[in-house]
Tab-separated table of C-alpha atoms in Angstrom:
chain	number	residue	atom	x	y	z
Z	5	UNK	CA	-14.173	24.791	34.014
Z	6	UNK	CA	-11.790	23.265	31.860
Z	7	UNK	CA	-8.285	24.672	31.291
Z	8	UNK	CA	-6.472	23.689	27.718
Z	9	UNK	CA	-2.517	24.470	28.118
Z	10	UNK	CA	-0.803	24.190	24.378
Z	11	UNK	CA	3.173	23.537	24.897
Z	12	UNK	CA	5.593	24.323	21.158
Z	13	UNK	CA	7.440	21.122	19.573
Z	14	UNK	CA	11.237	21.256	19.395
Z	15	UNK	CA	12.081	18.895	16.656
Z	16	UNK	CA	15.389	20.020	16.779
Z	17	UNK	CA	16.184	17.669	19.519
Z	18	UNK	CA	15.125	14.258	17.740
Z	19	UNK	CA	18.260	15.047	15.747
Z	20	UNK	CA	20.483	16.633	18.043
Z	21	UNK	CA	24.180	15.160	19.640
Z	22	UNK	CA	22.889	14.401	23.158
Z	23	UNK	CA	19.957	12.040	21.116
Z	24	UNK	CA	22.059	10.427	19.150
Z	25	UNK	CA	24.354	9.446	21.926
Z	26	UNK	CA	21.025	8.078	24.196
Z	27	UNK	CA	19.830	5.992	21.518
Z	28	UNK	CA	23.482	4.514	20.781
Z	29	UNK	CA	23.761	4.021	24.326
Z	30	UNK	CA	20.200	2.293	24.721
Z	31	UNK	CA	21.350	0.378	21.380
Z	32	UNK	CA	24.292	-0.619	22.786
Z	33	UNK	CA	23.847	-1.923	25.874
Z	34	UNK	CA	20.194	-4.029	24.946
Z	35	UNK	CA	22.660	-5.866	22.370
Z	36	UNK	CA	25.306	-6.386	25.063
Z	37	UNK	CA	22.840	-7.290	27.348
Z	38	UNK	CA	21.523	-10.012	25.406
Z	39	UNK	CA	24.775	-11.534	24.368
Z	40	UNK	CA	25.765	-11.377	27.890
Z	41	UNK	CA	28.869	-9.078	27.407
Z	42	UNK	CA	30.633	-8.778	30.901
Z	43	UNK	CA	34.077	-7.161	29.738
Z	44	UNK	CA	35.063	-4.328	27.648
Z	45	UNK	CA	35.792	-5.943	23.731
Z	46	UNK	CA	38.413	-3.468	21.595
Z	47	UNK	CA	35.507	-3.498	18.415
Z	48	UNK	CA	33.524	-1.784	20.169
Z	49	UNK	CA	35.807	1.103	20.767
Z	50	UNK	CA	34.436	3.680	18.491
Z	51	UNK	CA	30.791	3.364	19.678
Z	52	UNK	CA	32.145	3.477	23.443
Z	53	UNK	CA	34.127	6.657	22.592
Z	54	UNK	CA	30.509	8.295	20.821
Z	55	UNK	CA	28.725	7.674	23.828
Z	56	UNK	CA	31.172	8.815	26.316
Z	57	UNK	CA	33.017	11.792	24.351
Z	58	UNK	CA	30.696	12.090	21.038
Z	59	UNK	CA	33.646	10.762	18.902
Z	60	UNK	CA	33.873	7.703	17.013
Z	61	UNK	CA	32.953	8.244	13.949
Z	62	UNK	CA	29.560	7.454	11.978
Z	63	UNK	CA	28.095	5.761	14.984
Z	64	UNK	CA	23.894	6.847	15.018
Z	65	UNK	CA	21.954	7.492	11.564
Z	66	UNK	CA	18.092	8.295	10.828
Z	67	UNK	CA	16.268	5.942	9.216
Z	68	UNK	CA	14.063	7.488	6.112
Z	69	UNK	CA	12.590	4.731	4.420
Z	70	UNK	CA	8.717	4.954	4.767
Z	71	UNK	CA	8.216	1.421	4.702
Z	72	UNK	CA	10.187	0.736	7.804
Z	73	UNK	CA	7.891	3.412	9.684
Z	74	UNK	CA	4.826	1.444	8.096
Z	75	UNK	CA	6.270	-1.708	9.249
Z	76	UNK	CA	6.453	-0.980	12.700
Z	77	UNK	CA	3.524	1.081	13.010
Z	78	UNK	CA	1.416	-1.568	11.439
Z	79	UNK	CA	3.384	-4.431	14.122
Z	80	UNK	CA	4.159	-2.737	17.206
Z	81	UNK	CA	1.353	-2.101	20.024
Z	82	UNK	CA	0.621	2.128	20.580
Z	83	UNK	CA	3.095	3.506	22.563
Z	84	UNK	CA	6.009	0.740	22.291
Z	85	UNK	CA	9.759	1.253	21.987
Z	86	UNK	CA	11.232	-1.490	19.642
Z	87	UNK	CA	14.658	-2.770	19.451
Z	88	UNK	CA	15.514	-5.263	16.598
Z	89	UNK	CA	19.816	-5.941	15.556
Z	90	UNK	CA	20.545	-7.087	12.014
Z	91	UNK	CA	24.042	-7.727	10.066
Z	92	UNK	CA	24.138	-5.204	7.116
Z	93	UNK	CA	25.081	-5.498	4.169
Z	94	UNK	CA	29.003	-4.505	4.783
Z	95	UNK	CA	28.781	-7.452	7.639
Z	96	UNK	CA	28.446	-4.538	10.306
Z	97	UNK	CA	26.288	-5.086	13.214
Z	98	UNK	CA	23.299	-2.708	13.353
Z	99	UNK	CA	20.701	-2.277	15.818
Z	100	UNK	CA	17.256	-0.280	14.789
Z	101	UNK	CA	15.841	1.953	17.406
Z	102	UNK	CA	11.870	2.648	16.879
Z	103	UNK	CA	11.560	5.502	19.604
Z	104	UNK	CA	7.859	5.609	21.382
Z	105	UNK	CA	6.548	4.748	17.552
Z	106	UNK	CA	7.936	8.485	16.669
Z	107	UNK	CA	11.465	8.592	15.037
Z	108	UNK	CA	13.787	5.282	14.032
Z	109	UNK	CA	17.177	5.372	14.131
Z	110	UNK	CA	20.094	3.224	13.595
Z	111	UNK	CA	22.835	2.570	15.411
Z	112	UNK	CA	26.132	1.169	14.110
Z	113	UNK	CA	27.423	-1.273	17.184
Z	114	UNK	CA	30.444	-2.735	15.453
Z	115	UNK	CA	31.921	-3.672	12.493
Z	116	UNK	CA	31.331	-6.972	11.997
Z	117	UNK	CA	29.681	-9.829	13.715
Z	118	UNK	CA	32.319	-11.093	16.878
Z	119	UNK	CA	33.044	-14.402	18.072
Z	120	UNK	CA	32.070	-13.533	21.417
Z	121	UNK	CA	28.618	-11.803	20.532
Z	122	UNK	CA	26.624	-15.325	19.337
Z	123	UNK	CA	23.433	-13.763	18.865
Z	124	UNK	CA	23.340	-11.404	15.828
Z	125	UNK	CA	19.499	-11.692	14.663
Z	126	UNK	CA	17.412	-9.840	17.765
Z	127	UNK	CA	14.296	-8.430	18.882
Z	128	UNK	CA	12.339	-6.828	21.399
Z	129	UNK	CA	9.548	-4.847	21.887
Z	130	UNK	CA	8.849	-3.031	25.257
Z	131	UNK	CA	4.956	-2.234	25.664
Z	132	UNK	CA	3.077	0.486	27.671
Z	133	UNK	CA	2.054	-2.068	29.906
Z	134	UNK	CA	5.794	-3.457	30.720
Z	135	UNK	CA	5.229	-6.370	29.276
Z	136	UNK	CA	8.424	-7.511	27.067
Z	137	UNK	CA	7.939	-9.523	23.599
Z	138	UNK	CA	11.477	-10.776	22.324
Z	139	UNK	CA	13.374	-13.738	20.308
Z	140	UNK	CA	17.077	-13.854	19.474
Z	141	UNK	CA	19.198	-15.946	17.386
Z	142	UNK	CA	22.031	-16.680	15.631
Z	143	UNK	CA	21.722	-15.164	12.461
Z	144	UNK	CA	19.346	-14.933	9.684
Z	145	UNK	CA	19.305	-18.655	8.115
Z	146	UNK	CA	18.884	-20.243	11.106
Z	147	UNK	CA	15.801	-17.804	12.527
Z	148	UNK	CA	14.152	-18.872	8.853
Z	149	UNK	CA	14.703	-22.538	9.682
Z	150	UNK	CA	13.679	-22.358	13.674
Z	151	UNK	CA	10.566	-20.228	12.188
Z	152	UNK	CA	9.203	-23.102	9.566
Z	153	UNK	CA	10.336	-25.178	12.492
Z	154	UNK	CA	7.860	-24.081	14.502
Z	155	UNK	CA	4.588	-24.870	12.496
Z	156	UNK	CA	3.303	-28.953	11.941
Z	157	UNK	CA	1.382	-29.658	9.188
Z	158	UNK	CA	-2.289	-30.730	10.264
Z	159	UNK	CA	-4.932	-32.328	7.980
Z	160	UNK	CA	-8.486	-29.892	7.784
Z	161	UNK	CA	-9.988	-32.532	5.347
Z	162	UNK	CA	-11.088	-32.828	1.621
Z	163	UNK	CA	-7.263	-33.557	1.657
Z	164	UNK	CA	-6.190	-30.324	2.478
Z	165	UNK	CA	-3.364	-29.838	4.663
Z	166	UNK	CA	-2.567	-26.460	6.786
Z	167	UNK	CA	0.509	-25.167	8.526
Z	168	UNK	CA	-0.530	-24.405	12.753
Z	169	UNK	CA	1.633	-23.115	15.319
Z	170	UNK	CA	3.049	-26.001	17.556
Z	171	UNK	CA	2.524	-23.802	20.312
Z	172	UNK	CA	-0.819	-21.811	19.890
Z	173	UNK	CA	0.260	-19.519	22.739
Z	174	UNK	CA	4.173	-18.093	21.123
Z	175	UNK	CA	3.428	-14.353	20.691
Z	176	UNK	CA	7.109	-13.990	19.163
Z	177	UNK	CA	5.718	-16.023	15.957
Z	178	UNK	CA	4.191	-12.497	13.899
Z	179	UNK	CA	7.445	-10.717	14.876
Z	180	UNK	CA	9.627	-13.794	13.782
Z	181	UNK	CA	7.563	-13.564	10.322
Z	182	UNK	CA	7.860	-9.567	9.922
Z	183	UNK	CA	11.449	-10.117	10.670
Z	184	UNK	CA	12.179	-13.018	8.117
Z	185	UNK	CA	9.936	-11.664	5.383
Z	186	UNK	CA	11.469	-7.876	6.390
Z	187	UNK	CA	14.950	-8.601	6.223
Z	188	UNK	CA	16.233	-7.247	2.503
Z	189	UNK	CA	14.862	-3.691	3.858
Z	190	UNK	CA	17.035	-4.011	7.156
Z	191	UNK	CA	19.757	-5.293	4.984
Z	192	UNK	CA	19.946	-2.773	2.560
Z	193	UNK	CA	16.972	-0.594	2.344
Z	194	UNK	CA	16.741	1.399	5.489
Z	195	UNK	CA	18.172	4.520	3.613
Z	196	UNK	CA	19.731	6.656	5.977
Z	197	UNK	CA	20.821	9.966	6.268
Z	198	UNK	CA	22.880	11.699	8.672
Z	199	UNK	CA	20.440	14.890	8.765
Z	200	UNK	CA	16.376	15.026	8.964
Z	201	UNK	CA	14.806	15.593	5.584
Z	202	UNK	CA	11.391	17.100	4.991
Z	203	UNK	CA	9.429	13.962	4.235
Z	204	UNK	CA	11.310	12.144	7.373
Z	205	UNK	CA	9.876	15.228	9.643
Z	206	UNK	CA	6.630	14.751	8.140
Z	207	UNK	CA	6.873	11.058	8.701
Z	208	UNK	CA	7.746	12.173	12.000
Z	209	UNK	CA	5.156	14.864	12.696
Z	210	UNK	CA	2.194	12.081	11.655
Z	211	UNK	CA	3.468	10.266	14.283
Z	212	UNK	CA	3.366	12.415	17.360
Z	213	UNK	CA	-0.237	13.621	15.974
Z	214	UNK	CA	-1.282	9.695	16.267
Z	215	UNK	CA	0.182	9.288	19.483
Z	216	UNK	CA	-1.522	12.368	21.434
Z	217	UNK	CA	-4.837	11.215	19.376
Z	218	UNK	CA	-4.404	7.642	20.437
Z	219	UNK	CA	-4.599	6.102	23.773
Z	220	UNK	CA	-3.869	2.071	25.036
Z	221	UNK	CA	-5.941	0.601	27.842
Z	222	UNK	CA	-4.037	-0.819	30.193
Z	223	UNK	CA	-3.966	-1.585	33.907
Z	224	UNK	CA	-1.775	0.757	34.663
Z	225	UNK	CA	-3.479	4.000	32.901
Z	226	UNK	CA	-6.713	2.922	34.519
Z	227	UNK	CA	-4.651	2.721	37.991
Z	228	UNK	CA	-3.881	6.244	37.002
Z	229	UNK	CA	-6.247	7.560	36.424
Z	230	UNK	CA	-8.227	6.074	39.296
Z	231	UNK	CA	-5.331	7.456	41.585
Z	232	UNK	CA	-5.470	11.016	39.941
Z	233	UNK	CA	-9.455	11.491	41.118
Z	234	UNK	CA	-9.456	9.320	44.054
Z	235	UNK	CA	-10.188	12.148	45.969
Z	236	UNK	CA	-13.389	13.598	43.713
Z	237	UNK	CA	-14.719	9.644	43.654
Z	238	UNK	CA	-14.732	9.507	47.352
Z	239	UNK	CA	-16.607	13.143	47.876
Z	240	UNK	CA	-18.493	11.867	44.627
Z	241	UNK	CA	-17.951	13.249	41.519
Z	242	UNK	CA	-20.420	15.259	39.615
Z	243	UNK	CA	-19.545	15.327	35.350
Z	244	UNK	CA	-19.643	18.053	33.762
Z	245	UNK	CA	-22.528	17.954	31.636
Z	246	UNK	CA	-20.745	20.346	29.200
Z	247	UNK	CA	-17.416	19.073	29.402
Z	248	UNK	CA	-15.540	18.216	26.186
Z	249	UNK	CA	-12.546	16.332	27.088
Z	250	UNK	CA	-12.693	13.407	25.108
Z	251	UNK	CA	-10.264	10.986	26.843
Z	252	UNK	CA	-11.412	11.902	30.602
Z	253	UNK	CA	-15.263	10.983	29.187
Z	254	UNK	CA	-13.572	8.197	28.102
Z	255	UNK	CA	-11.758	7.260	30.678
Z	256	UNK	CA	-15.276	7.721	33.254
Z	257	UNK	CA	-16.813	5.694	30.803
Z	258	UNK	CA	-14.825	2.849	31.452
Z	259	UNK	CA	-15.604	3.114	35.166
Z	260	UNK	CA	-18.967	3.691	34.468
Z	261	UNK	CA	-19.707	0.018	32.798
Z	262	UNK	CA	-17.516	-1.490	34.804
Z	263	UNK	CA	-19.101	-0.682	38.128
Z	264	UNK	CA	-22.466	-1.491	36.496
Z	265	UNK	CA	-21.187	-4.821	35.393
Z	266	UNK	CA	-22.272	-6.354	38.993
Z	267	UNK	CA	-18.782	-7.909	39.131
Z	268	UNK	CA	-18.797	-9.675	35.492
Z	269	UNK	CA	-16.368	-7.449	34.600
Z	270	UNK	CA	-13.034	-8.898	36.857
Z	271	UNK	CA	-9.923	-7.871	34.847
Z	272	UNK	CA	-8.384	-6.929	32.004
Z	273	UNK	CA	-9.273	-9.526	29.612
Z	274	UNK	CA	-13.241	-9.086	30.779
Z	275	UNK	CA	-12.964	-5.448	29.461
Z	276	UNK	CA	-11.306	-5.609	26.520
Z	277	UNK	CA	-14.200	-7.960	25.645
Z	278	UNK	CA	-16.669	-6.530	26.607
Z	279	UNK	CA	-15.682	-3.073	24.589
Z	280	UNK	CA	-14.747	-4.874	21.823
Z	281	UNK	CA	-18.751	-6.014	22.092
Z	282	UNK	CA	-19.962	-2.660	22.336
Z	283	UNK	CA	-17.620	-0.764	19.853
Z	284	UNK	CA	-17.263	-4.438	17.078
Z	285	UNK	CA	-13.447	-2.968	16.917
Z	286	UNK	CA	-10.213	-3.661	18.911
Z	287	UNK	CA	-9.926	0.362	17.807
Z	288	UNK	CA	-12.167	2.907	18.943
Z	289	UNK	CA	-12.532	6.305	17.602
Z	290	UNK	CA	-13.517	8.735	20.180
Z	291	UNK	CA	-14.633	11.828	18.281
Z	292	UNK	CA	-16.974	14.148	19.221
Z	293	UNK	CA	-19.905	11.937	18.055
Z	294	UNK	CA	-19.160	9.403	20.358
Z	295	UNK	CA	-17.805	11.073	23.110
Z	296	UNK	CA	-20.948	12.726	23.646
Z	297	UNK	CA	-22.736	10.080	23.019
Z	298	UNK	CA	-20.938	8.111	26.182
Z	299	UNK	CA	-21.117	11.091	28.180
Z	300	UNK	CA	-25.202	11.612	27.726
Z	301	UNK	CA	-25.312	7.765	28.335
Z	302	UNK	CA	-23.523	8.439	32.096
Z	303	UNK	CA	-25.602	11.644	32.862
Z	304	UNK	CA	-28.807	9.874	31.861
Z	305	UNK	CA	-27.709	7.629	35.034
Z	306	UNK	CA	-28.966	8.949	38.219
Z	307	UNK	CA	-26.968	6.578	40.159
Z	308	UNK	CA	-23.780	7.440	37.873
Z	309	UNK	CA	-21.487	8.944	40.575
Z	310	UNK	CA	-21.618	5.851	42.490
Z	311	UNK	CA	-21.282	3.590	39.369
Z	312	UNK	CA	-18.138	5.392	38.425
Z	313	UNK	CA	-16.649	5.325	42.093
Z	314	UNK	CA	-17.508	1.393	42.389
Z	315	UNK	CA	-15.978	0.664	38.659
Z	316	UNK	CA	-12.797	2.712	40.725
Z	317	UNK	CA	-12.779	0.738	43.591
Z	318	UNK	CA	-12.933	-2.901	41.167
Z	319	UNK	CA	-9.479	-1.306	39.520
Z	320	UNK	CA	-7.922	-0.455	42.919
Z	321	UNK	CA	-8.272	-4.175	43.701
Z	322	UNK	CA	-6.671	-5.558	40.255
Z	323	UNK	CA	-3.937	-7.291	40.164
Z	324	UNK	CA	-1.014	-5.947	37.533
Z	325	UNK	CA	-0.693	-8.764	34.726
């Protein structure tokens, strides 16, 4: 028997006081944090007097340009908070605020760029699986030159000459280049507004539909999920040959291959190629097509139940990455 529970959408509260005062307190402290602000400085006064008494001014706007929510939909992993600062155009210090992937904001920190707050150019992006991507520096001109500064020019032949990463392995390098090649819409072009428009909820709206359609794999989910039905694995679990929940097929899929993988499958890395293999995409669409496709594949399994408990026990032993 499956049980579907459908729970209403308050919009309201992306906008309201008590969310404008988290983000400019998240906002606030990640950019004090990474300038390594110990003591209280009098420019940031106003933002310290929104946060604690919801005064101060013009402190928290939303963002309403729909090529900033392209930007970081197209760069940031499913799921991920991102946090990147930029001087605007009035020489204030700004930090942007993409929320979970669903609503941006932008949160005025101070004025102007302070003697005691070197790093003015940041970035940071938090992933599902706690893993932490960020660069910082100075200030625009000198995260241009530190970017070209971090290719060497290598000869492919027929005298042709290519730009490669000195260091194959930098992850910050695609974020350095949205950043650079981004910057005029930070500077200028974020267009914000102080209330929610209709195309800004519908910007909005698309997003929370993608992320309750989408799922990441990580380590952790699978952990999850592994913990949630330890109990049916060990009594062994019987599917439902008429069930219909997409992700949970999913999800038994995964433990299904794994535990017939006769140990070739030994972390993360091993299943992401392996479905990348068997799907030819880094994205999969589970729709109903495929979904029951996987789930006749399991049932036509006698052995399944004990393939999907020994793919569980492989995840219990995992190490986090």
């Amino acid at each position: 028997m499956e049980i579907e529970k459908r729970v209403p959408l308050d919009l309201s509260v992306l906008f309201s006081m008590a969310m404008y005062r988290m983000v400019a307190k998240i906002g606030f402290e990640w950019y004090c944090a990474k300038n390594k602000v110990m003591s209280k400085i009098d420019d940031f006064t106003p933002i310290i007097d929104f946060i604690t008494r919801s005064n101060g001014g013009k402190v928290v706007s939303i963002v309403s340009n729909p090529e900033i929510y392209a930007l970081f939909n197209n760069m940031v992993n499913y799921g991920s908070h991102a946090l990147l600062s930029y001087v605007s155009k009035d020489n204030s210090v700004n930090v942007i605020i993409n929320l979970f992937g669903i609503a941006i904001y932008n949160v005025r920190v101070c004025d102007k760029p302070l003697d005691g707050c070197k790093y003015n150019v940041l970035f940071q992006e938090l992933t599902l699986d706690a893993k932490h991507i960020c660069f910082s520096d100075t200030d625009i001109e000198n995260l241009q030159e530190h970017f070209i500064n971090s290719f060497e020019p290598t000869n492919i032949g027929d005298g042709l000459t290519v730009m490669i990463p000195k260091d194959m392995t930098d992850k910050t390098l695609k974020y350095k280049l949205m950043y650079v090649t981004n910057y005029e819409l930070f500077f200028e072009k974020l267009n914000l507004i102080d209330e929610p428009t209709q195309e800004v909820i519908t910007l909005i709206l698309n997003n929370i539909q993608s992320l309750l359609q989408e799922s990441a794999i990580t380590i952790r989910g699978l952990k999850r999920f592994v913990k949630e039905h330890w109990k049916h694995f060990e009594q062994g679990i019987r599917l439902n040959p008429k069930g219909t929940n997409k992700k949970s097929i999913f999800m038994f899929y995964i433990l299904f291959i794994i535990g017939q993988s006769n140990g070739q499958i030994k972390n993360m890395n091993n299943l992401y190629v392996v479905l990348k293999r068997k799907f030819a995409s880094d994205t999969i669409n589970i729709n109903d097509e495929l979904s029951s496709k996987l789930h006749e594949e399991m049932l036509a399994v006698e052995s399944n139940s004990e393939l999907i408990k020994e793919g569980a026990k492989i995840i219990e032993m995992w190490d986090f990455e």
